């Protein structure tokens, strides 16, 4: 973490409402990245100097680390994320229809545990407005220099049985702009959403998204784009196996493990009891082990043949290395940015580079799944 962040920014954030602090940080990132001089300063301060290239989904990533969904729901900070050196950017969750999300407050920090609880409920401008925003952005600045991922959620007003259309419509509207699509059926904050992780429901969502994918690809003479599924850490072993089998069979190109959990840590300080009693999904350090365990399971189940994106509690290079060892090819974080600031990417990439040298790996590809050997 940068000394500036530790001394000035973090103490200020601590006394602010979590959602407001997040909005201000994003505004600051947008502001600083809108001007060539401050954008260069951002890059100088935060962009990793080391490269750890990795091929995934037929694309080249400069290193394995990007932001997790939820951090930029409205696609506002694209140039900022690029400037601070993320190797890919995930926008959203985006739903077909615009929605306000749950009443505030809906995001809470448990700083001693380095954890967050949120029940945002997919607040977002909806697929039409996000597509328009991307069209304008691409028109003005061109496409981002790193792969742009879109996280697709289900609109609250859409009944579960109409979910395939809701996801497919959003994918259709965003297809021209985004490089990878993520079907999110694992947020705990949209009523009954997680039921969509089950067999037929999941299969029909994937199939309707793949239909859009194929139609758009053939009408624009391009390749189909990678489609991933994002799962909850609260699935049982049997449920996890079923989701993986269904998603692979239906044509998903990989999996993101994991979203937030409805579980709570066993131990926490007295001052955090009120926070952990809030309804919502838990992210951050207490999620790390569960998400890594699931990555291990998926990697074993799929013999390392199906790309896994690891997310959940990554706040240090050690956390990131554990997920690589478990079998993740790419990594993401949300809470880590809240507690560590914009310096997170550089510190993780420097740390991974060091680990690879210590352990004698010349490429990251060789290291993926090392804990299984
Ligand atoms: C405030 C907040 C909003 C989130 N919104 C989304 C979302 O819209 N879609 C999604 O798939 N995940 C969402 N997530 C989950 C994160 O992408 C990530 O999976 C989870 O926070 C675990 O990673 P972390 O421990 O690094 O935070 C959200 C998380 C937080 C804290």
mmCIF file of C-alpha atoms and ligand atoms in Angstrom:
data_model
loop_
_atom_site.group_PDB
_atom_site.id
_atom_site.type_symbol
_atom_site.label_atom_id
_atom_site.label_comp_id
_atom_site.label_asym_id
_atom_site.label_seq_id
_atom_site.Cartn_x
_atom_site.Cartn_y
_atom_site.Cartn_z
ATOM 1 C CA UNK A 1 0.000 0.000 0.000
ATOM 2 C CA UNK A 2 1.284 3.484 -0.841
ATOM 3 C CA UNK A 3 2.285 5.701 2.067
ATOM 4 C CA UNK A 4 -0.043 8.430 0.701
ATOM 5 C CA UNK A 5 -2.994 6.064 0.798
ATOM 6 C CA UNK A 6 -2.131 4.854 4.310
ATOM 7 C CA UNK A 7 -1.568 8.278 5.835
ATOM 8 C CA UNK A 8 -4.150 10.425 4.078
ATOM 9 C CA UNK A 9 -6.789 8.428 2.250
ATOM 10 C CA UNK A 10 -7.499 5.450 4.502
ATOM 11 C CA UNK A 11 -8.162 7.450 7.676
ATOM 12 C CA UNK A 12 -10.559 9.671 5.699
ATOM 13 C CA UNK A 13 -12.354 6.689 4.207
ATOM 14 C CA UNK A 14 -12.768 5.137 7.649
ATOM 15 C CA UNK A 15 -15.030 7.928 8.828
ATOM 16 C CA UNK A 16 -17.109 8.027 5.635
ATOM 17 C CA UNK A 17 -20.174 6.022 4.717
ATOM 18 C CA UNK A 18 -18.821 3.053 2.671
ATOM 19 C CA UNK A 19 -20.860 3.647 -0.454
ATOM 20 C CA UNK A 20 -20.101 7.383 -0.476
ATOM 21 C CA UNK A 21 -16.401 6.691 0.010
ATOM 22 C CA UNK A 22 -16.526 4.306 -2.925
ATOM 23 C CA UNK A 23 -18.300 6.864 -5.127
ATOM 24 C CA UNK A 24 -15.735 9.547 -4.210
ATOM 25 C CA UNK A 25 -12.811 7.231 -4.946
ATOM 26 C CA UNK A 26 -14.283 6.422 -8.370
ATOM 27 C CA UNK A 27 -14.904 10.102 -9.065
ATOM 28 C CA UNK A 28 -11.291 10.865 -8.151
ATOM 29 C CA UNK A 29 -10.052 8.093 -10.447
ATOM 30 C CA UNK A 30 -12.175 9.475 -13.302
ATOM 31 C CA UNK A 31 -10.978 12.994 -12.683
ATOM 32 C CA UNK A 32 -7.295 12.056 -12.510
ATOM 33 C CA UNK A 33 -7.497 9.879 -15.601
ATOM 34 C CA UNK A 34 -9.256 12.548 -17.688
ATOM 35 C CA UNK A 35 -6.120 14.661 -18.003
ATOM 36 C CA UNK A 36 -2.952 13.381 -19.726
ATOM 37 C CA UNK A 37 -0.605 14.696 -17.031
ATOM 38 C CA UNK A 38 -2.444 13.289 -14.036
ATOM 39 C CA UNK A 39 -3.094 10.078 -16.000
ATOM 40 C CA UNK A 40 0.652 9.688 -16.504
ATOM 41 C CA UNK A 41 1.188 10.330 -12.803
ATOM 42 C CA UNK A 42 -1.364 7.632 -11.955
ATOM 43 C CA UNK A 43 0.480 5.204 -14.198
ATOM 44 C CA UNK A 44 3.836 6.168 -12.781
ATOM 45 C CA UNK A 45 2.603 5.624 -9.233
ATOM 46 C CA UNK A 46 0.484 2.510 -9.639
ATOM 47 C CA UNK A 47 0.976 0.617 -12.907
ATOM 48 C CA UNK A 48 2.985 -2.586 -12.389
ATOM 49 C CA UNK A 49 6.365 -2.410 -14.096
ATOM 50 C CA UNK A 50 6.717 -6.184 -14.286
ATOM 51 C CA UNK A 51 4.913 -8.168 -16.928
ATOM 52 C CA UNK A 52 3.613 -11.648 -16.190
ATOM 53 C CA UNK A 53 1.869 -12.472 -19.469
ATOM 54 C CA UNK A 54 -0.778 -15.129 -19.534
ATOM 55 C CA UNK A 55 -2.942 -16.490 -22.339
ATOM 56 C CA UNK A 56 -6.537 -17.152 -21.424
ATOM 57 C CA UNK A 57 -9.768 -17.448 -23.429
ATOM 58 C CA UNK A 58 -7.696 -16.956 -26.590
ATOM 59 C CA UNK A 59 -6.626 -13.511 -25.362
ATOM 60 C CA UNK A 60 -3.322 -12.208 -24.041
ATOM 61 C CA UNK A 61 -3.306 -10.644 -20.571
ATOM 62 C CA UNK A 62 -0.252 -8.619 -19.499
ATOM 63 C CA UNK A 63 -0.575 -10.127 -16.035
ATOM 64 C CA UNK A 64 -3.310 -12.073 -14.286
ATOM 65 C CA UNK A 65 -4.960 -9.353 -12.174
ATOM 66 C CA UNK A 66 -8.137 -7.338 -12.817
ATOM 67 C CA UNK A 67 -10.978 -5.801 -10.840
ATOM 68 C CA UNK A 68 -13.964 -7.828 -9.645
ATOM 69 C CA UNK A 69 -17.537 -6.976 -10.633
ATOM 70 C CA UNK A 70 -19.339 -4.328 -8.617
ATOM 71 C CA UNK A 71 -16.408 -1.954 -8.437
ATOM 72 C CA UNK A 72 -17.466 -0.131 -11.614
ATOM 73 C CA UNK A 73 -21.140 -0.872 -12.155
ATOM 74 C CA UNK A 74 -21.674 2.040 -14.571
ATOM 75 C CA UNK A 75 -18.477 1.727 -16.653
ATOM 76 C CA UNK A 76 -17.287 5.100 -15.383
ATOM 77 C CA UNK A 77 -13.624 4.535 -14.681
ATOM 78 C CA UNK A 78 -12.319 2.745 -17.786
ATOM 79 C CA UNK A 79 -9.376 5.051 -18.432
ATOM 80 C CA UNK A 80 -8.569 5.122 -14.735
ATOM 81 C CA UNK A 81 -8.448 1.320 -14.409
ATOM 82 C CA UNK A 82 -6.210 1.176 -17.474
ATOM 83 C CA UNK A 83 -3.955 3.883 -16.040
ATOM 84 C CA UNK A 84 -3.424 2.053 -12.743
ATOM 85 C CA UNK A 85 -2.460 -1.057 -14.680
ATOM 86 C CA UNK A 86 -5.241 -3.619 -14.395
ATOM 87 C CA UNK A 87 -4.820 -6.308 -17.045
ATOM 88 C CA UNK A 88 -8.582 -6.494 -17.606
ATOM 89 C CA UNK A 89 -11.604 -4.529 -16.455
ATOM 90 C CA UNK A 90 -14.961 -6.005 -15.430
ATOM 91 C CA UNK A 91 -17.938 -3.645 -15.569
ATOM 92 C CA UNK A 92 -21.349 -4.249 -13.998
ATOM 93 C CA UNK A 93 -23.392 -6.135 -12.796
ATOM 94 C CA UNK A 94 -25.626 -4.835 -15.501
ATOM 95 C CA UNK A 95 -29.240 -5.873 -15.782
ATOM 96 C CA UNK A 96 -31.557 -5.538 -18.749
ATOM 97 C CA UNK A 97 -33.561 -2.841 -16.963
ATOM 98 C CA UNK A 98 -32.257 0.117 -14.995
ATOM 99 C CA UNK A 99 -32.706 -0.333 -11.240
ATOM 100 C CA UNK A 100 -32.021 1.550 -8.054
ATOM 101 C CA UNK A 101 -31.004 -1.409 -5.928
ATOM 102 C CA UNK A 102 -31.806 -1.821 -2.245
ATOM 103 C CA UNK A 103 -32.391 1.092 0.151
ATOM 104 C CA UNK A 104 -29.257 2.675 1.669
ATOM 105 C CA UNK A 105 -27.214 2.020 3.714
ATOM 106 C CA UNK A 106 -26.344 -1.192 1.896
ATOM 107 C CA UNK A 107 -22.559 -1.460 2.105
ATOM 108 C CA UNK A 108 -20.639 -1.846 5.371
ATOM 109 C CA UNK A 109 -16.945 -2.091 6.252
ATOM 110 C CA UNK A 110 -15.534 -4.377 8.932
ATOM 111 C CA UNK A 111 -12.028 -2.937 8.883
ATOM 112 C CA UNK A 112 -10.385 -5.119 11.582
ATOM 113 C CA UNK A 113 -11.432 -8.231 9.629
ATOM 114 C CA UNK A 114 -10.667 -6.556 6.277
ATOM 115 C CA UNK A 115 -14.143 -7.507 5.134
ATOM 116 C CA UNK A 116 -17.237 -5.913 3.615
ATOM 117 C CA UNK A 117 -20.907 -6.734 3.797
ATOM 118 C CA UNK A 118 -23.066 -5.520 0.939
ATOM 119 C CA UNK A 119 -26.655 -5.807 -0.149
ATOM 120 C CA UNK A 120 -26.512 -3.438 -3.115
ATOM 121 C CA UNK A 121 -29.091 -5.394 -5.138
ATOM 122 C CA UNK A 122 -27.717 -4.685 -8.623
ATOM 123 C CA UNK A 123 -28.068 -0.897 -8.627
ATOM 124 C CA UNK A 124 -27.162 0.008 -12.212
ATOM 125 C CA UNK A 125 -28.269 2.164 -15.147
ATOM 126 C CA UNK A 126 -29.494 -0.826 -17.179
ATOM 127 C CA UNK A 127 -28.186 -2.335 -20.393
ATOM 128 C CA UNK A 128 -29.379 0.397 -22.742
ATOM 129 C CA UNK A 129 -27.666 3.249 -20.898
ATOM 130 C CA UNK A 130 -24.461 1.285 -20.357
ATOM 131 C CA UNK A 131 -24.334 0.402 -24.071
ATOM 132 C CA UNK A 132 -24.795 4.071 -24.953
ATOM 133 C CA UNK A 133 -22.073 5.082 -22.527
ATOM 134 C CA UNK A 134 -19.680 2.549 -24.058
ATOM 135 C CA UNK A 135 -20.562 3.697 -27.564
ATOM 136 C CA UNK A 136 -19.697 7.274 -26.586
ATOM 137 C CA UNK A 137 -16.535 6.212 -24.777
ATOM 138 C CA UNK A 138 -15.310 4.105 -27.700
ATOM 139 C CA UNK A 139 -16.173 6.935 -30.111
ATOM 140 C CA UNK A 140 -14.120 9.415 -28.116
ATOM 141 C CA UNK A 141 -11.214 7.341 -26.814
ATOM 142 C CA UNK A 142 -11.281 4.105 -28.822
ATOM 143 C CA UNK A 143 -11.603 0.682 -27.241
ATOM 144 C CA UNK A 144 -9.685 0.048 -24.004
ATOM 145 C CA UNK A 145 -6.178 -1.341 -24.364
ATOM 146 C CA UNK A 146 -7.076 -4.268 -22.093
ATOM 147 C CA UNK A 147 -9.927 -6.813 -22.365
ATOM 148 C CA UNK A 148 -13.253 -5.427 -21.170
ATOM 149 C CA UNK A 149 -15.522 -7.881 -19.354
ATOM 150 C CA UNK A 150 -19.232 -7.405 -18.696
ATOM 151 C CA UNK A 151 -20.984 -8.865 -15.659
ATOM 152 C CA UNK A 152 -24.589 -9.740 -16.485
ATOM 153 C CA UNK A 153 -27.224 -9.819 -13.746
ATOM 154 C CA UNK A 154 -30.975 -10.436 -13.752
ATOM 155 C CA UNK A 155 -33.379 -7.498 -13.394
ATOM 156 C CA UNK A 156 -35.386 -7.693 -10.191
ATOM 157 C CA UNK A 157 -38.691 -7.189 -12.050
ATOM 158 C CA UNK A 158 -38.002 -10.132 -14.356
ATOM 159 C CA UNK A 159 -39.504 -13.398 -13.103
ATOM 160 C CA UNK A 160 -37.053 -16.305 -12.800
ATOM 161 C CA UNK A 161 -38.629 -18.130 -15.764
ATOM 162 C CA UNK A 162 -37.860 -15.150 -18.035
ATOM 163 C CA UNK A 163 -34.265 -14.867 -16.841
ATOM 164 C CA UNK A 164 -32.741 -16.294 -20.068
ATOM 165 C CA UNK A 165 -34.181 -13.373 -22.078
ATOM 166 C CA UNK A 166 -33.085 -10.809 -19.524
ATOM 167 C CA UNK A 167 -29.444 -11.983 -19.589
ATOM 168 C CA UNK A 168 -29.470 -12.447 -23.370
ATOM 169 C CA UNK A 169 -30.872 -8.972 -24.013
ATOM 170 C CA UNK A 170 -28.123 -7.363 -21.933
ATOM 171 C CA UNK A 171 -25.501 -9.431 -23.697
ATOM 172 C CA UNK A 172 -26.870 -8.419 -27.087
ATOM 173 C CA UNK A 173 -26.739 -4.718 -26.222
ATOM 174 C CA UNK A 174 -23.169 -4.923 -24.907
ATOM 175 C CA UNK A 175 -21.757 -7.445 -27.359
ATOM 176 C CA UNK A 176 -20.071 -4.936 -29.678
ATOM 177 C CA UNK A 177 -18.126 -3.363 -26.809
ATOM 178 C CA UNK A 178 -17.133 -6.146 -24.446
ATOM 179 C CA UNK A 179 -14.629 -8.964 -24.903
ATOM 180 C CA UNK A 180 -15.815 -11.421 -22.233
ATOM 181 C CA UNK A 181 -19.265 -11.953 -20.690
ATOM 182 C CA UNK A 182 -19.989 -13.244 -17.207
ATOM 183 C CA UNK A 183 -23.331 -14.767 -16.259
ATOM 184 C CA UNK A 184 -23.788 -13.876 -12.631
ATOM 185 C CA UNK A 185 -26.270 -16.215 -10.986
ATOM 186 C CA UNK A 186 -24.650 -15.929 -7.587
ATOM 187 C CA UNK A 187 -25.403 -12.552 -6.031
ATOM 188 C CA UNK A 188 -27.156 -13.102 -2.700
ATOM 189 C CA UNK A 189 -28.967 -9.754 -2.955
ATOM 190 C CA UNK A 190 -31.522 -10.355 -5.728
ATOM 191 C CA UNK A 191 -34.332 -12.539 -4.380
ATOM 192 C CA UNK A 192 -34.009 -16.185 -5.515
ATOM 193 C CA UNK A 193 -31.226 -15.400 -8.022
ATOM 194 C CA UNK A 194 -29.086 -18.259 -6.754
ATOM 195 C CA UNK A 195 -31.811 -20.732 -7.765
ATOM 196 C CA UNK A 196 -30.665 -20.034 -11.317
ATOM 197 C CA UNK A 197 -27.486 -22.001 -10.572
ATOM 198 C CA UNK A 198 -29.548 -25.185 -10.850
ATOM 199 C CA UNK A 199 -29.517 -27.457 -13.875
ATOM 200 C CA UNK A 200 -32.241 -26.571 -16.372
ATOM 201 C CA UNK A 201 -32.451 -22.911 -15.362
ATOM 202 C CA UNK A 202 -28.695 -22.494 -15.760
ATOM 203 C CA UNK A 203 -28.608 -24.397 -19.001
ATOM 204 C CA UNK A 204 -31.297 -22.276 -20.606
ATOM 205 C CA UNK A 205 -29.596 -19.009 -19.565
ATOM 206 C CA UNK A 206 -26.280 -20.169 -21.005
ATOM 207 C CA UNK A 207 -27.934 -21.384 -24.179
ATOM 208 C CA UNK A 208 -29.822 -18.148 -24.793
ATOM 209 C CA UNK A 209 -26.634 -16.131 -24.216
ATOM 210 C CA UNK A 210 -24.695 -18.416 -26.562
ATOM 211 C CA UNK A 211 -27.396 -17.937 -29.188
ATOM 212 C CA UNK A 212 -26.896 -14.160 -29.020
ATOM 213 C CA UNK A 213 -23.150 -14.717 -29.096
ATOM 214 C CA UNK A 214 -23.344 -16.801 -32.264
ATOM 215 C CA UNK A 215 -25.801 -14.468 -33.999
ATOM 216 C CA UNK A 216 -23.734 -11.375 -33.233
ATOM 217 C CA UNK A 217 -20.500 -13.111 -34.235
ATOM 218 C CA UNK A 218 -21.809 -14.312 -37.560
ATOM 219 C CA UNK A 219 -23.521 -11.013 -38.408
ATOM 220 C CA UNK A 220 -20.323 -9.085 -37.704
ATOM 221 C CA UNK A 221 -17.894 -11.653 -39.096
ATOM 222 C CA UNK A 222 -16.126 -11.993 -35.776
ATOM 223 C CA UNK A 223 -15.417 -14.871 -33.413
ATOM 224 C CA UNK A 224 -17.825 -15.747 -30.599
ATOM 225 C CA UNK A 225 -16.756 -14.199 -27.306
ATOM 226 C CA UNK A 226 -15.881 -16.109 -24.141
ATOM 227 C CA UNK A 227 -18.832 -16.675 -21.822
ATOM 228 C CA UNK A 228 -18.180 -17.419 -18.143
ATOM 229 C CA UNK A 229 -20.312 -18.356 -15.182
ATOM 230 C CA UNK A 230 -19.840 -16.827 -11.706
ATOM 231 C CA UNK A 231 -20.780 -18.989 -8.757
ATOM 232 C CA UNK A 232 -21.569 -18.609 -5.066
ATOM 233 C CA UNK A 233 -19.228 -19.908 -2.385
ATOM 234 C CA UNK A 234 -22.228 -21.308 -0.531
ATOM 235 C CA UNK A 235 -22.816 -24.243 -2.902
ATOM 236 C CA UNK A 236 -22.401 -27.718 -1.438
ATOM 237 C CA UNK A 237 -19.858 -30.060 -3.078
ATOM 238 C CA UNK A 238 -22.663 -31.825 -4.983
ATOM 239 C CA UNK A 239 -24.159 -28.541 -6.144
ATOM 240 C CA UNK A 240 -20.740 -27.313 -7.261
ATOM 241 C CA UNK A 241 -20.165 -30.477 -9.290
ATOM 242 C CA UNK A 242 -23.603 -30.096 -10.898
ATOM 243 C CA UNK A 243 -23.017 -26.419 -11.791
ATOM 244 C CA UNK A 244 -19.612 -27.183 -13.301
ATOM 245 C CA UNK A 245 -20.976 -30.086 -15.358
ATOM 246 C CA UNK A 246 -23.992 -28.133 -16.579
ATOM 247 C CA UNK A 247 -21.994 -25.022 -17.423
ATOM 248 C CA UNK A 248 -19.341 -26.960 -19.341
ATOM 249 C CA UNK A 249 -21.926 -29.027 -21.191
ATOM 250 C CA UNK A 250 -23.920 -25.912 -22.143
ATOM 251 C CA UNK A 251 -20.832 -24.242 -23.565
ATOM 252 C CA UNK A 252 -19.394 -21.922 -20.900
ATOM 253 C CA UNK A 253 -15.723 -21.164 -21.493
ATOM 254 C CA UNK A 254 -14.736 -20.882 -17.853
ATOM 255 C CA UNK A 255 -15.825 -20.076 -14.325
ATOM 256 C CA UNK A 256 -15.376 -17.296 -11.774
ATOM 257 C CA UNK A 257 -15.096 -18.525 -8.196
ATOM 258 C CA UNK A 258 -16.502 -16.871 -6.181
ATOM 259 C CA UNK A 259 -19.115 -14.246 -5.401
ATOM 260 C CA UNK A 260 -19.775 -13.107 -1.814
ATOM 261 C CA UNK A 261 -20.962 -15.506 0.894
ATOM 262 C CA UNK A 262 -23.995 -15.419 3.158
ATOM 263 C CA UNK A 263 -21.854 -17.074 5.876
ATOM 264 C CA UNK A 264 -20.147 -15.022 8.601
ATOM 265 C CA UNK A 265 -16.681 -15.472 10.139
ATOM 266 C CA UNK A 266 -16.404 -17.564 13.321
ATOM 267 C CA UNK A 267 -14.319 -14.992 15.123
ATOM 268 C CA UNK A 268 -14.473 -11.242 15.030
ATOM 269 C CA UNK A 269 -14.024 -8.295 17.359
ATOM 270 C CA UNK A 270 -16.902 -6.943 19.470
ATOM 271 C CA UNK A 271 -16.924 -3.743 17.465
ATOM 272 C CA UNK A 272 -17.736 -5.695 14.286
ATOM 273 C CA UNK A 273 -20.730 -7.614 15.649
ATOM 274 C CA UNK A 274 -23.197 -5.018 14.364
ATOM 275 C CA UNK A 275 -21.679 -5.056 10.879
ATOM 276 C CA UNK A 276 -21.677 -8.836 10.596
ATOM 277 C CA UNK A 277 -25.326 -8.880 11.718
ATOM 278 C CA UNK A 278 -26.264 -6.893 8.597
ATOM 279 C CA UNK A 279 -28.012 -8.807 5.814
ATOM 280 C CA UNK A 280 -25.966 -9.227 2.636
ATOM 281 C CA UNK A 281 -22.942 -10.884 1.104
ATOM 282 C CA UNK A 282 -19.595 -11.028 2.883
ATOM 283 C CA UNK A 283 -16.411 -10.353 0.913
ATOM 284 C CA UNK A 284 -12.772 -9.786 1.787
ATOM 285 C CA UNK A 285 -10.270 -11.697 3.918
ATOM 286 C CA UNK A 286 -12.738 -14.082 5.630
ATOM 287 C CA UNK A 287 -13.850 -15.341 2.180
ATOM 288 C CA UNK A 288 -10.347 -16.221 0.975
ATOM 289 C CA UNK A 289 -10.144 -19.799 2.203
ATOM 290 C CA UNK A 290 -13.592 -20.854 1.015
ATOM 291 C CA UNK A 291 -13.065 -19.412 -2.448
ATOM 292 C CA UNK A 292 -9.603 -21.030 -2.727
ATOM 293 C CA UNK A 293 -11.056 -24.395 -1.627
ATOM 294 C CA UNK A 294 -13.655 -24.155 -4.379
ATOM 295 C CA UNK A 295 -10.967 -23.351 -6.958
ATOM 296 C CA UNK A 296 -9.099 -26.493 -5.816
ATOM 297 C CA UNK A 297 -12.252 -28.561 -6.254
ATOM 298 C CA UNK A 298 -13.070 -27.161 -9.701
ATOM 299 C CA UNK A 299 -9.490 -27.622 -10.891
ATOM 300 C CA UNK A 300 -9.497 -31.271 -9.753
ATOM 301 C CA UNK A 301 -12.934 -31.914 -11.229
ATOM 302 C CA UNK A 302 -11.971 -30.467 -14.611
ATOM 303 C CA UNK A 303 -8.345 -31.746 -14.598
ATOM 304 C CA UNK A 304 -7.148 -28.195 -15.093
ATOM 305 C CA UNK A 305 -8.724 -28.058 -18.543
ATOM 306 C CA UNK A 306 -11.305 -25.353 -17.846
ATOM 307 C CA UNK A 307 -10.069 -21.819 -17.031
ATOM 308 C CA UNK A 308 -10.821 -20.620 -13.513
ATOM 309 C CA UNK A 309 -10.846 -16.963 -12.462
ATOM 310 C CA UNK A 310 -10.086 -16.726 -8.749
ATOM 311 C CA UNK A 311 -11.739 -14.054 -6.618
ATOM 312 C CA UNK A 312 -12.436 -13.806 -2.915
ATOM 313 C CA UNK A 313 -10.224 -12.242 -0.295
ATOM 314 C CA UNK A 314 -7.208 -11.393 -2.467
ATOM 315 C CA UNK A 315 -5.456 -8.556 -0.636
ATOM 316 C CA UNK A 316 -1.793 -9.595 -0.821
ATOM 317 C CA UNK A 317 0.533 -11.418 -3.214
ATOM 318 C CA UNK A 318 0.391 -14.459 -0.892
ATOM 319 C CA UNK A 319 -3.400 -14.601 -1.294
ATOM 320 C CA UNK A 320 -2.984 -14.352 -5.060
ATOM 321 C CA UNK A 321 -0.296 -17.062 -5.135
ATOM 322 C CA UNK A 322 -2.535 -19.472 -3.195
ATOM 323 C CA UNK A 323 -5.259 -19.058 -5.793
ATOM 324 C CA UNK A 324 -2.767 -19.646 -8.635
ATOM 325 C CA UNK A 325 -1.603 -22.786 -6.824
ATOM 326 C CA UNK A 326 -5.205 -23.940 -6.429
ATOM 327 C CA UNK A 327 -5.696 -23.613 -10.179
ATOM 328 C CA UNK A 328 -6.773 -20.059 -11.055
ATOM 329 C CA UNK A 329 -5.454 -18.604 -14.320
ATOM 330 C CA UNK A 330 -6.707 -15.063 -13.737
ATOM 331 C CA UNK A 331 -7.440 -13.187 -10.510
ATOM 332 C CA UNK A 332 -9.735 -10.393 -9.374
ATOM 333 C CA UNK A 333 -10.440 -8.340 -6.254
ATOM 334 C CA UNK A 334 -12.968 -5.898 -4.949
ATOM 335 C CA UNK A 335 -12.440 -5.598 -1.178
ATOM 336 C CA UNK A 336 -8.661 -5.501 -1.576
ATOM 337 C CA UNK A 337 -8.986 -2.188 -3.424
ATOM 338 C CA UNK A 338 -11.040 -0.779 -0.537
ATOM 339 C CA UNK A 339 -8.430 -1.709 2.076
ATOM 340 C CA UNK A 340 -5.228 -1.339 0.056
ATOM 341 C CA UNK A 341 -6.095 1.344 -2.503
ATOM 342 C CA UNK A 342 -4.873 1.684 -6.068
ATOM 343 C CA UNK A 343 -1.434 0.278 -5.192
ATOM 344 C CA UNK A 344 -2.926 -3.218 -4.846
ATOM 345 C CA UNK A 345 -2.217 -4.257 -8.445
ATOM 346 C CA UNK A 346 1.464 -3.340 -8.374
ATOM 347 C CA UNK A 347 2.071 -4.965 -5.014
ATOM 348 C CA UNK A 348 0.367 -8.183 -6.144
ATOM 349 C CA UNK A 349 2.220 -8.339 -9.458
ATOM 350 C CA UNK A 350 5.581 -7.586 -7.841
ATOM 351 C CA UNK A 351 4.873 -10.268 -5.241
ATOM 352 C CA UNK A 352 3.818 -12.842 -7.845
ATOM 353 C CA UNK A 353 6.914 -12.128 -9.906
ATOM 354 C CA UNK A 354 9.065 -12.728 -6.818
ATOM 355 C CA UNK A 355 7.229 -15.957 -5.926
ATOM 356 C CA UNK A 356 7.645 -17.295 -9.460
ATOM 357 C CA UNK A 357 11.391 -16.620 -9.333
ATOM 358 C CA UNK A 358 11.746 -18.188 -5.872
ATOM 359 C CA UNK A 359 9.862 -21.296 -6.956
ATOM 360 C CA UNK A 360 11.645 -21.563 -10.312
ATOM 361 C CA UNK A 361 8.723 -20.913 -12.670
ATOM 362 C CA UNK A 362 9.610 -19.035 -15.835
ATOM 363 C CA UNK A 363 5.983 -18.524 -16.890
ATOM 364 C CA UNK A 364 2.786 -18.161 -14.933
ATOM 365 C CA UNK A 365 1.223 -20.884 -17.052
ATOM 366 C CA UNK A 366 3.620 -23.424 -15.491
ATOM 367 C CA UNK A 367 2.640 -22.347 -11.986
ATOM 368 C CA UNK A 368 -1.132 -22.670 -12.371
ATOM 369 C CA UNK A 369 -2.379 -25.508 -10.192
ATOM 370 C CA UNK A 370 1.065 -26.162 -8.633
ATOM 371 C CA UNK A 371 -0.556 -27.252 -5.368
ATOM 372 C CA UNK A 372 -2.050 -30.271 -7.187
ATOM 373 C CA UNK A 373 1.309 -31.717 -8.244
HETATM 374 C C1 LIG B 1 -20.253 -3.631 -3.009
HETATM 375 C C2 LIG B 1 -20.093 -4.874 -3.848
HETATM 376 C C3 LIG B 1 -20.819 -5.005 -5.026
HETATM 377 C C4 LIG B 1 -20.681 -6.161 -5.803
HETATM 378 N N1 LIG B 1 -21.391 -6.267 -6.970
HETATM 379 C C5 LIG B 1 -21.244 -7.389 -7.741
HETATM 380 C C6 LIG B 1 -21.941 -7.513 -8.970
HETATM 381 O O1 LIG B 1 -22.667 -6.621 -9.395
HETATM 382 N N2 LIG B 1 -21.777 -8.666 -9.685
HETATM 383 C C7 LIG B 1 -20.952 -9.680 -9.243
HETATM 384 O O2 LIG B 1 -20.820 -10.716 -9.914
HETATM 385 N N3 LIG B 1 -20.268 -9.563 -8.092
HETATM 386 C C8 LIG B 1 -20.399 -8.452 -7.335
HETATM 387 N N4 LIG B 1 -19.687 -8.338 -6.173
HETATM 388 C C9 LIG B 1 -18.819 -9.461 -5.740
HETATM 389 C C10 LIG B 1 -17.367 -9.238 -6.148
HETATM 390 O O3 LIG B 1 -17.238 -9.153 -7.547
HETATM 391 C C11 LIG B 1 -16.475 -10.377 -5.613
HETATM 392 O O4 LIG B 1 -16.881 -11.587 -6.207
HETATM 393 C C12 LIG B 1 -16.539 -10.522 -4.104
HETATM 394 O O5 LIG B 1 -16.570 -9.252 -3.490
HETATM 395 C C13 LIG B 1 -15.347 -11.305 -3.548
HETATM 396 O O6 LIG B 1 -14.137 -10.655 -3.837
HETATM 397 P P1 LIG B 1 -13.328 -9.760 -2.764
HETATM 398 O O7 LIG B 1 -13.172 -10.589 -1.531
HETATM 399 O O8 LIG B 1 -12.061 -9.413 -3.456
HETATM 400 O O9 LIG B 1 -14.168 -8.555 -2.505
HETATM 401 C C14 LIG B 1 -19.806 -7.203 -5.382
HETATM 402 C C15 LIG B 1 -19.067 -7.034 -4.204
HETATM 403 C C16 LIG B 1 -19.191 -5.903 -3.444
HETATM 404 C C17 LIG B 1 -18.386 -5.774 -2.183
#
